[in-house]
Amino acid sequence: MDSGFAIYNSKIPMPSLFDPLRLRGLELPHRIMVSPMCQYSCVDGFATDWHLVHLGSRAVGRAAAVFAEATAVTPDGRISPQDLGIWSDAHIEPLQRAFSFIERQGSIPGIQLAHAGRKASTAEPWNGGKPLSLQQGGWTPIFGSSDLPFNEGYQTPQPLSRSEIQQIVAAFADAARRADAAGARIIELHAAHGYLLHSFLSPLSNQRQDEYGGTFENRIRIVCETAAAVRKAWPERLPLFVRISATDWSEGGWTIEDSLALVRHLKPLGVDLVDCSSGGNVAGAKIPVGPGYQVTFAEEIRRATGICTGAVGMITQPAQADEIIRRGQADVVFLARQFLRDPYWPLIAARELGHEIQWPVQYERAKLK
Ligand SMILES: Cc1cc2nc3c(=O)[nH]c(=O)nc-3n(C[C@H](O)[C@H](O)[C@H](O)COP(=O)(O)O)c2cc1C
């Protein structure tokens, strides 16, 4: 793997964490993103006051972009009954309220579009996160690439027929139109963590015999079709991100080399940035979790394909985040749990890194000198 040393030491000044980034017609004020995080706080997929306050607080904290959680494009594509959804026009208005607040703070509202696939119909984490029976509020059938359950106790998914695949692709495109109507400015497609799109990519979960399974080109087909359909439905001036699991961390599974090859297909389809996560498709996979443990995936994909990347996973320290950008390992950083601990992290990080940032006027008297 390229160490990045040559680029780090070149004469070209690399951007830093607080430098802006232009993607299509959008200028991100700096490089810190709120990673999508399920809140399991909806009824029938509708955003609530929780979303306004949760997402809104992180915009008050001056994140460059705030991503709404995995948002289901069909009701059966929810992870839990309490997931956020965008499968009808009625879902637009409550999202709009949160997104317009985010934008008025000078932050950019993003949304992650998702289908849970064979990991659908489970309880919220604080209620155990296990598969739900019908009596417990779960649903059946759930859909997947093949008839392979995710793990013991999970439902066996019904393999999507080719016409059902086209319906899912169309559901993502419809969701993109609604996201635009709601005022989202970035869409991220969720093709990671073992959910529907990822389950097509990996040979461990995809054992189809048709043109959506078998060869690499067949396994990536649904992701490419979805990216193309969403790109068409989404305004040209707005960026499209895709989150992938760069590896399954499992023998015989999806690899970083597969990720590079996938990104080479996605880039010409108009995907602007790849958010590089990992795992989630194989229960019990051994993942070497530690500070910045997925950053090398963002680095390798960025260097090999020239696409913009996002680094995510145990990025918690301002100097750590700044170094990722300065070394050219990624173009942006996504923080999840650190933003739950501290919604104002960018304000504190700016002070630590000696960068001047505009605090919300209402909070100016608390500004650290
Ligand atoms: C409460 C919670 C909910 C999450 N929900 C999502 C989600 O909706 N979509 C997604 O791609 N990742 C989700 N993740 C994963 C995070 O976006 C992130 O990739 C992961 O937590 C690693 O980053 P961190 O170490 O900064 O927390 C979630 C994580 C947490 C803690």
PDB file of N, CA, C and O in Angstrom, residues 39-93:
ATOM      1  N   GLN A  39     -31.446   6.590  15.087  1.00  0.00           N
ATOM      2  CA  GLN A  39     -31.945   7.085  16.382  1.00  0.00           C
ATOM      3  C   GLN A  39     -33.111   6.232  16.895  1.00  0.00           C
ATOM      4  O   GLN A  39     -33.513   6.367  18.052  1.00  0.00           O
ATOM      5  N   TYR A  40     -33.653   5.381  16.038  1.00  0.00           N
ATOM      6  CA  TYR A  40     -34.739   4.474  16.458  1.00  0.00           C
ATOM      7  C   TYR A  40     -35.809   5.245  17.246  1.00  0.00           C
ATOM      8  O   TYR A  40     -36.209   4.824  18.323  1.00  0.00           O
ATOM      9  N   SER A  41     -36.246   6.361  16.681  1.00  0.00           N
ATOM     10  CA  SER A  41     -37.126   7.251  17.435  1.00  0.00           C
ATOM     11  C   SER A  41     -38.340   7.693  16.630  1.00  0.00           C
ATOM     12  O   SER A  41     -38.894   8.753  16.888  1.00  0.00           O
ATOM     13  N   CYS A  42     -38.727   6.875  15.648  1.00  0.00           N
ATOM     14  CA  CYS A  42     -39.843   7.255  14.766  1.00  0.00           C
ATOM     15  C   CYS A  42     -41.027   6.319  14.961  1.00  0.00           C
ATOM     16  O   CYS A  42     -40.867   5.173  15.373  1.00  0.00           O
ATOM     17  N   VAL A  43     -42.185   6.820  14.581  1.00  0.00           N
ATOM     18  CA  VAL A  43     -43.355   5.966  14.368  1.00  0.00           C
ATOM     19  C   VAL A  43     -43.679   6.087  12.882  1.00  0.00           C
ATOM     20  O   VAL A  43     -43.740   7.206  12.352  1.00  0.00           O
ATOM     21  N   ASP A  44     -43.815   4.943  12.217  1.00  0.00           N
ATOM     22  CA  ASP A  44     -44.116   4.919  10.774  1.00  0.00           C
ATOM     23  C   ASP A  44     -43.119   5.721   9.931  1.00  0.00           C
ATOM     24  O   ASP A  44     -43.473   6.273   8.892  1.00  0.00           O
ATOM     25  N   GLY A  45     -41.888   5.819  10.403  1.00  0.00           N
ATOM     26  CA  GLY A  45     -40.827   6.440   9.599  1.00  0.00           C
ATOM     27  C   GLY A  45     -40.772   7.958   9.648  1.00  0.00           C
ATOM     28  O   GLY A  45     -39.940   8.558   8.960  1.00  0.00           O
ATOM     29  N   PHE A  46     -41.641   8.588  10.447  1.00  0.00           N
ATOM     30  CA  PHE A  46     -41.684  10.054  10.445  1.00  0.00           C
ATOM     31  C   PHE A  46     -40.649  10.658  11.392  1.00  0.00           C
ATOM     32  O   PHE A  46     -40.555  10.259  12.551  1.00  0.00           O
ATOM     33  N   ALA A  47     -39.909  11.667  10.891  1.00  0.00           N
ATOM     34  CA  ALA A  47     -38.979  12.418  11.744  1.00  0.00           C
ATOM     35  C   ALA A  47     -39.802  13.150  12.807  1.00  0.00           C
ATOM     36  O   ALA A  47     -40.958  13.517  12.579  1.00  0.00           O
ATOM     37  N   THR A  48     -39.169  13.368  13.947  1.00  0.00           N
ATOM     38  CA  THR A  48     -39.869  13.969  15.081  1.00  0.00           C
ATOM     39  C   THR A  48     -39.047  15.145  15.633  1.00  0.00           C
ATOM     40  O   THR A  48     -37.987  15.471  15.110  1.00  0.00           O
ATOM     41  N   ASP A  49     -39.530  15.699  16.733  1.00  0.00           N
ATOM     42  CA  ASP A  49     -38.769  16.756  17.421  1.00  0.00           C
ATOM     43  C   ASP A  49     -37.387  16.246  17.804  1.00  0.00           C
ATOM     44  O   ASP A  49     -36.428  17.018  17.885  1.00  0.00           O
ATOM     45  N   TRP A  50     -37.285  14.932  18.090  1.00  0.00           N
ATOM     46  CA  TRP A  50     -35.970  14.381  18.430  1.00  0.00           C
ATOM     47  C   TRP A  50     -34.958  14.667  17.315  1.00  0.00           C
ATOM     48  O   TRP A  50     -33.825  15.085  17.559  1.00  0.00           O
ATOM     49  N   HIS A  51     -35.402  14.448  16.074  1.00  0.00           N
ATOM     50  CA  HIS A  51     -34.486  14.662  14.936  1.00  0.00           C
ATOM     51  C   HIS A  51     -34.120  16.133  14.798  1.00  0.00           C
ATOM     52  O   HIS A  51     -32.962  16.472  14.526  1.00  0.00           O
ATOM     53  N   LEU A  52     -35.099  16.994  14.988  1.00  0.00           N
ATOM     54  CA  LEU A  52     -34.818  18.433  14.910  1.00  0.00           C
ATOM     55  C   LEU A  52     -33.748  18.812  15.935  1.00  0.00           C
ATOM     56  O   LEU A  52     -32.774  19.491  15.611  1.00  0.00           O
ATOM     57  N   VAL A  53     -33.910  18.315  17.163  1.00  0.00           N
ATOM     58  CA  VAL A  53     -32.982  18.711  18.229  1.00  0.00           C
ATOM     59  C   VAL A  53     -31.646  17.976  18.077  1.00  0.00           C
ATOM     60  O   VAL A  53     -30.578  18.585  18.168  1.00  0.00           O
ATOM     61  N   HIS A  54     -31.702  16.681  17.815  1.00  0.00           N
ATOM     62  CA  HIS A  54     -30.469  15.883  17.687  1.00  0.00           C
ATOM     63  C   HIS A  54     -29.612  16.378  16.515  1.00  0.00           C
ATOM     64  O   HIS A  54     -28.428  16.697  16.683  1.00  0.00           O
ATOM     65  N   LEU A  55     -30.204  16.472  15.332  1.00  0.00           N
ATOM     66  CA  LEU A  55     -29.431  16.916  14.162  1.00  0.00           C
ATOM     67  C   LEU A  55     -29.121  18.407  14.293  1.00  0.00           C
ATOM     68  O   LEU A  55     -28.008  18.857  13.998  1.00  0.00           O
ATOM     69  N   GLY A  56     -30.117  19.143  14.775  1.00  0.00           N
ATOM     70  CA  GLY A  56     -29.959  20.592  14.905  1.00  0.00           C
ATOM     71  C   GLY A  56     -28.832  20.966  15.858  1.00  0.00           C
ATOM     72  O   GLY A  56     -28.080  21.909  15.596  1.00  0.00           O
ATOM     73  N   SER A  57     -28.672  20.228  16.962  1.00  0.00           N
ATOM     74  CA  SER A  57     -27.606  20.567  17.930  1.00  0.00           C
ATOM     75  C   SER A  57     -26.237  20.457  17.291  1.00  0.00           C
ATOM     76  O   SER A  57     -25.336  21.227  17.607  1.00  0.00           O
ATOM     77  N   ARG A  58     -26.094  19.474  16.428  1.00  0.00           N
ATOM     78  CA  ARG A  58     -24.782  19.275  15.808  1.00  0.00           C
ATOM     79  C   ARG A  58     -24.513  20.334  14.735  1.00  0.00           C
ATOM     80  O   ARG A  58     -23.366  20.655  14.466  1.00  0.00           O
ATOM     81  N   ALA A  59     -25.578  20.903  14.182  1.00  0.00           N
ATOM     82  CA  ALA A  59     -25.400  22.051  13.281  1.00  0.00           C
ATOM     83  C   ALA A  59     -25.044  23.292  14.100  1.00  0.00           C
ATOM     84  O   ALA A  59     -24.181  24.078  13.694  1.00  0.00           O
ATOM     85  N   VAL A  60     -25.659  23.435  15.268  1.00  0.00           N
ATOM     86  CA  VAL A  60     -25.289  24.532  16.176  1.00  0.00           C
ATOM     87  C   VAL A  60     -23.813  24.394  16.558  1.00  0.00           C
ATOM     88  O   VAL A  60     -23.091  25.378  16.689  1.00  0.00           O
ATOM     89  N   GLY A  61     -23.358  23.158  16.708  1.00  0.00           N
ATOM     90  CA  GLY A  61     -21.949  22.883  17.016  1.00  0.00           C
ATOM     91  C   GLY A  61     -21.030  23.082  15.836  1.00  0.00           C
ATOM     92  O   GLY A  61     -19.831  22.844  15.942  1.00  0.00           O
ATOM     93  N   ARG A  62     -21.617  23.480  14.689  1.00  0.00           N
ATOM     94  CA  ARG A  62     -20.844  23.874  13.500  1.00  0.00           C
ATOM     95  C   ARG A  62     -20.177  22.728  12.743  1.00  0.00           C
ATOM     96  O   ARG A  62     -19.094  22.907  12.151  1.00  0.00           O
ATOM     97  N   ALA A  63     -20.813  21.546  12.759  1.00  0.00           N
ATOM     98  CA  ALA A  63     -20.359  20.508  11.826  1.00  0.00           C
ATOM     99  C   ALA A  63     -20.535  21.051  10.407  1.00  0.00           C
ATOM    100  O   ALA A  63     -21.474  21.808  10.139  1.00  0.00           O
ATOM    101  N   ALA A  64     -19.653  20.659   9.502  1.00  0.00           N
ATOM    102  CA  ALA A  64     -19.774  21.128   8.116  1.00  0.00           C
ATOM    103  C   ALA A  64     -21.023  20.532   7.468  1.00  0.00           C
ATOM    104  O   ALA A  64     -21.735  21.204   6.732  1.00  0.00           O
ATOM    105  N   ALA A  65     -21.269  19.247   7.742  1.00  0.00           N
ATOM    106  CA  ALA A  65     -22.473  18.590   7.231  1.00  0.00           C
ATOM    107  C   ALA A  65     -23.007  17.663   8.310  1.00  0.00           C
ATOM    108  O   ALA A  65     -22.229  17.054   9.055  1.00  0.00           O
ATOM    109  N   VAL A  66     -24.317  17.595   8.387  1.00  0.00           N
ATOM    110  CA  VAL A  66     -24.974  16.739   9.380  1.00  0.00           C
ATOM    111  C   VAL A  66     -25.829  15.734   8.615  1.00  0.00           C
ATOM    112  O   VAL A  66     -26.773  16.119   7.918  1.00  0.00           O
ATOM    113  N   PHE A  67     -25.479  14.463   8.743  1.00  0.00           N
ATOM    114  CA  PHE A  67     -26.205  13.424   8.013  1.00  0.00           C
ATOM    115  C   PHE A  67     -27.303  12.809   8.869  1.00  0.00           C
ATOM    116  O   PHE A  67     -27.031  12.331   9.979  1.00  0.00           O
ATOM    117  N   ALA A  68     -28.510  12.826   8.336  1.00  0.00           N
ATOM    118  CA  ALA A  68     -29.584  12.054   8.963  1.00  0.00           C
ATOM    119  C   ALA A  68     -29.266  10.574   8.770  1.00  0.00           C
ATOM    120  O   ALA A  68     -28.648  10.171   7.783  1.00  0.00           O
ATOM    121  N   GLU A  69     -29.702   9.815   9.725  1.00  0.00           N
ATOM    122  CA  GLU A  69     -29.464   8.363   9.811  1.00  0.00           C
ATOM    123  C   GLU A  69     -29.921   7.580   8.576  1.00  0.00           C
ATOM    124  O   GLU A  69     -30.641   8.111   7.723  1.00  0.00           O
ATOM    125  N   ALA A  70     -29.588   6.287   8.553  1.00  0.00           N
ATOM    126  CA  ALA A  70     -30.088   5.355   7.546  1.00  0.00           C
ATOM    127  C   ALA A  70     -31.603   5.530   7.445  1.00  0.00           C
ATOM    128  O   ALA A  70     -32.333   5.271   8.398  1.00  0.00           O
ATOM    129  N   THR A  71     -32.063   5.963   6.275  1.00  0.00           N
ATOM    130  CA  THR A  71     -33.472   6.321   6.090  1.00  0.00           C
ATOM    131  C   THR A  71     -34.059   5.366   5.062  1.00  0.00           C
ATOM    132  O   THR A  71     -33.589   5.309   3.909  1.00  0.00           O
ATOM    133  N   ALA A  72     -35.063   4.622   5.497  1.00  0.00           N
ATOM    134  CA  ALA A  72     -35.533   3.492   4.690  1.00  0.00           C
ATOM    135  C   ALA A  72     -36.309   3.955   3.464  1.00  0.00           C
ATOM    136  O   ALA A  72     -37.187   4.821   3.555  1.00  0.00           O
ATOM    137  N   VAL A  73     -35.987   3.359   2.321  1.00  0.00           N
ATOM    138  CA  VAL A  73     -36.669   3.717   1.070  1.00  0.00           C
ATOM    139  C   VAL A  73     -37.951   2.913   0.873  1.00  0.00           C
ATOM    140  O   VAL A  73     -38.766   3.254   0.013  1.00  0.00           O
ATOM    141  N   THR A  74     -38.123   1.840   1.653  1.00  0.00           N
ATOM    142  CA  THR A  74     -39.385   1.089   1.665  1.00  0.00           C
ATOM    143  C   THR A  74     -39.639   0.676   3.114  1.00  0.00           C
ATOM    144  O   THR A  74     -38.679   0.526   3.893  1.00  0.00           O
ATOM    145  N   PRO A  75     -40.899   0.464   3.505  1.00  0.00           N
ATOM    146  CA  PRO A  75     -41.168   0.123   4.910  1.00  0.00           C
ATOM    147  C   PRO A  75     -40.497  -1.187   5.343  1.00  0.00           C
ATOM    148  O   PRO A  75     -40.011  -1.300   6.466  1.00  0.00           O
ATOM    149  N   ASP A  76     -40.439  -2.175   4.434  1.00  0.00           N
ATOM    150  CA  ASP A  76     -39.810  -3.456   4.814  1.00  0.00           C
ATOM    151  C   ASP A  76     -38.288  -3.337   4.863  1.00  0.00           C
ATOM    152  O   ASP A  76     -37.612  -4.255   5.319  1.00  0.00           O
ATOM    153  N   GLY A  77     -37.767  -2.196   4.402  1.00  0.00           N
ATOM    154  CA  GLY A  77     -36.312  -1.982   4.409  1.00  0.00           C
ATOM    155  C   GLY A  77     -35.830  -1.271   5.658  1.00  0.00           C
ATOM    156  O   GLY A  77     -34.707  -0.767   5.685  1.00  0.00           O
ATOM    157  N   ARG A  78     -36.688  -1.228   6.688  1.00  0.00           N
ATOM    158  CA  ARG A  78     -36.243  -0.653   7.960  1.00  0.00           C
ATOM    159  C   ARG A  78     -35.489  -1.704   8.779  1.00  0.00           C
ATOM    160  O   ARG A  78     -35.832  -2.880   8.736  1.00  0.00           O
ATOM    161  N   ILE A  79     -34.512  -1.251   9.539  1.00  0.00           N
ATOM    162  CA  ILE A  79     -33.814  -2.157  10.453  1.00  0.00           C
ATOM    163  C   ILE A  79     -34.756  -2.488  11.604  1.00  0.00           C
ATOM    164  O   ILE A  79     -34.896  -3.643  12.001  1.00  0.00           O
ATOM    165  N   SER A  80     -35.419  -1.472  12.119  1.00  0.00           N
ATOM    166  CA  SER A  80     -36.358  -1.662  13.234  1.00  0.00           C
ATOM    167  C   SER A  80     -37.654  -0.920  12.911  1.00  0.00           C
ATOM    168  O   SER A  80     -37.659  -0.041  12.039  1.00  0.00           O
ATOM    169  N   PRO A  81     -38.728  -1.228  13.631  1.00  0.00           N
ATOM    170  CA  PRO A  81     -39.987  -0.494  13.379  1.00  0.00           C
ATOM    171  C   PRO A  81     -39.861   1.000  13.658  1.00  0.00           C
ATOM    172  O   PRO A  81     -40.667   1.781  13.191  1.00  0.00           O
ATOM    173  N   GLN A  82     -38.834   1.397  14.416  1.00  0.00           N
ATOM    174  CA  GLN A  82     -38.682   2.802  14.808  1.00  0.00           C
ATOM    175  C   GLN A  82     -37.749   3.589  13.878  1.00  0.00           C
ATOM    176  O   GLN A  82     -37.395   4.738  14.154  1.00  0.00           O
ATOM    177  N   ASP A  83     -37.319   2.971  12.764  1.00  0.00           N
ATOM    178  CA  ASP A  83     -36.392   3.659  11.845  1.00  0.00           C
ATOM    179  C   ASP A  83     -37.046   4.849  11.147  1.00  0.00           C
ATOM    180  O   ASP A  83     -38.256   4.873  10.920  1.00  0.00           O
ATOM    181  N   LEU A  84     -36.188   5.780  10.731  1.00  0.00           N
ATOM    182  CA  LEU A  84     -36.612   6.882   9.877  1.00  0.00           C
ATOM    183  C   LEU A  84     -36.906   6.325   8.477  1.00  0.00           C
ATOM    184  O   LEU A  84     -36.235   5.393   8.026  1.00  0.00           O
ATOM    185  N   GLY A  85     -37.899   6.938   7.803  1.00  0.00           N
ATOM    186  CA  GLY A  85     -38.252   6.472   6.454  1.00  0.00           C
ATOM    187  C   GLY A  85     -38.528   7.629   5.518  1.00  0.00           C
ATOM    188  O   GLY A  85     -38.733   8.774   5.949  1.00  0.00           O
ATOM    189  N   ILE A  86     -38.517   7.302   4.226  1.00  0.00           N
ATOM    190  CA  ILE A  86     -38.777   8.332   3.205  1.00  0.00           C
ATOM    191  C   ILE A  86     -39.475   7.668   2.019  1.00  0.00           C
ATOM    192  O   ILE A  86     -39.216   7.978   0.862  1.00  0.00           O
ATOM    193  N   TRP A  87     -40.404   6.746   2.333  1.00  0.00           N
ATOM    194  CA  TRP A  87     -41.059   5.998   1.257  1.00  0.00           C
ATOM    195  C   TRP A  87     -42.352   6.660   0.793  1.00  0.00           C
ATOM    196  O   TRP A  87     -43.008   6.135  -0.092  1.00  0.00           O
ATOM    197  N   SER A  88     -42.725   7.799   1.411  1.00  0.00           N
ATOM    198  CA  SER A  88     -43.925   8.493   0.922  1.00  0.00           C
ATOM    199  C   SER A  88     -43.700   9.997   0.988  1.00  0.00           C
ATOM    200  O   SER A  88     -42.827  10.472   1.729  1.00  0.00           O
ATOM    201  N   ASP A  89     -44.518  10.736   0.242  1.00  0.00           N
ATOM    202  CA  ASP A  89     -44.385  12.198   0.240  1.00  0.00           C
ATOM    203  C   ASP A  89     -44.683  12.776   1.620  1.00  0.00           C
ATOM    204  O   ASP A  89     -44.183  13.848   1.958  1.00  0.00           O
ATOM    205  N   ALA A  90     -45.480  12.070   2.397  1.00  0.00           N
ATOM    206  CA  ALA A  90     -45.817  12.572   3.735  1.00  0.00           C
ATOM    207  C   ALA A  90     -44.588  12.644   4.643  1.00  0.00           C
ATOM    208  O   ALA A  90     -44.595  13.368   5.642  1.00  0.00           O
ATOM    209  N   HIS A  91     -43.515  11.915   4.288  1.00  0.00           N
ATOM    210  CA  HIS A  91     -42.302  11.952   5.118  1.00  0.00           C
ATOM    211  C   HIS A  91     -41.479  13.234   4.902  1.00  0.00           C
ATOM    212  O   HIS A  91     -40.563  13.520   5.674  1.00  0.00           O
ATOM    213  N   ILE A  92     -41.799  13.967   3.849  1.00  0.00           N
ATOM    214  CA  ILE A  92     -40.958  15.124   3.480  1.00  0.00           C
ATOM    215  C   ILE A  92     -41.017  16.237   4.529  1.00  0.00           C
ATOM    216  O   ILE A  92     -39.975  16.747   4.962  1.00  0.00           O
ATOM    217  N   GLU A  93     -42.240  16.595   4.931  1.00  0.00           N
ATOM    218  CA  GLU A  93     -42.410  17.819   5.746  1.00  0.00           C
ATOM    219  C   GLU A  93     -41.637  17.796   7.077  1.00  0.00           C
ATOM    220  O   GLU A  93     -40.887  18.742   7.365  1.00  0.00           O
TER     221      GLU A  93
END
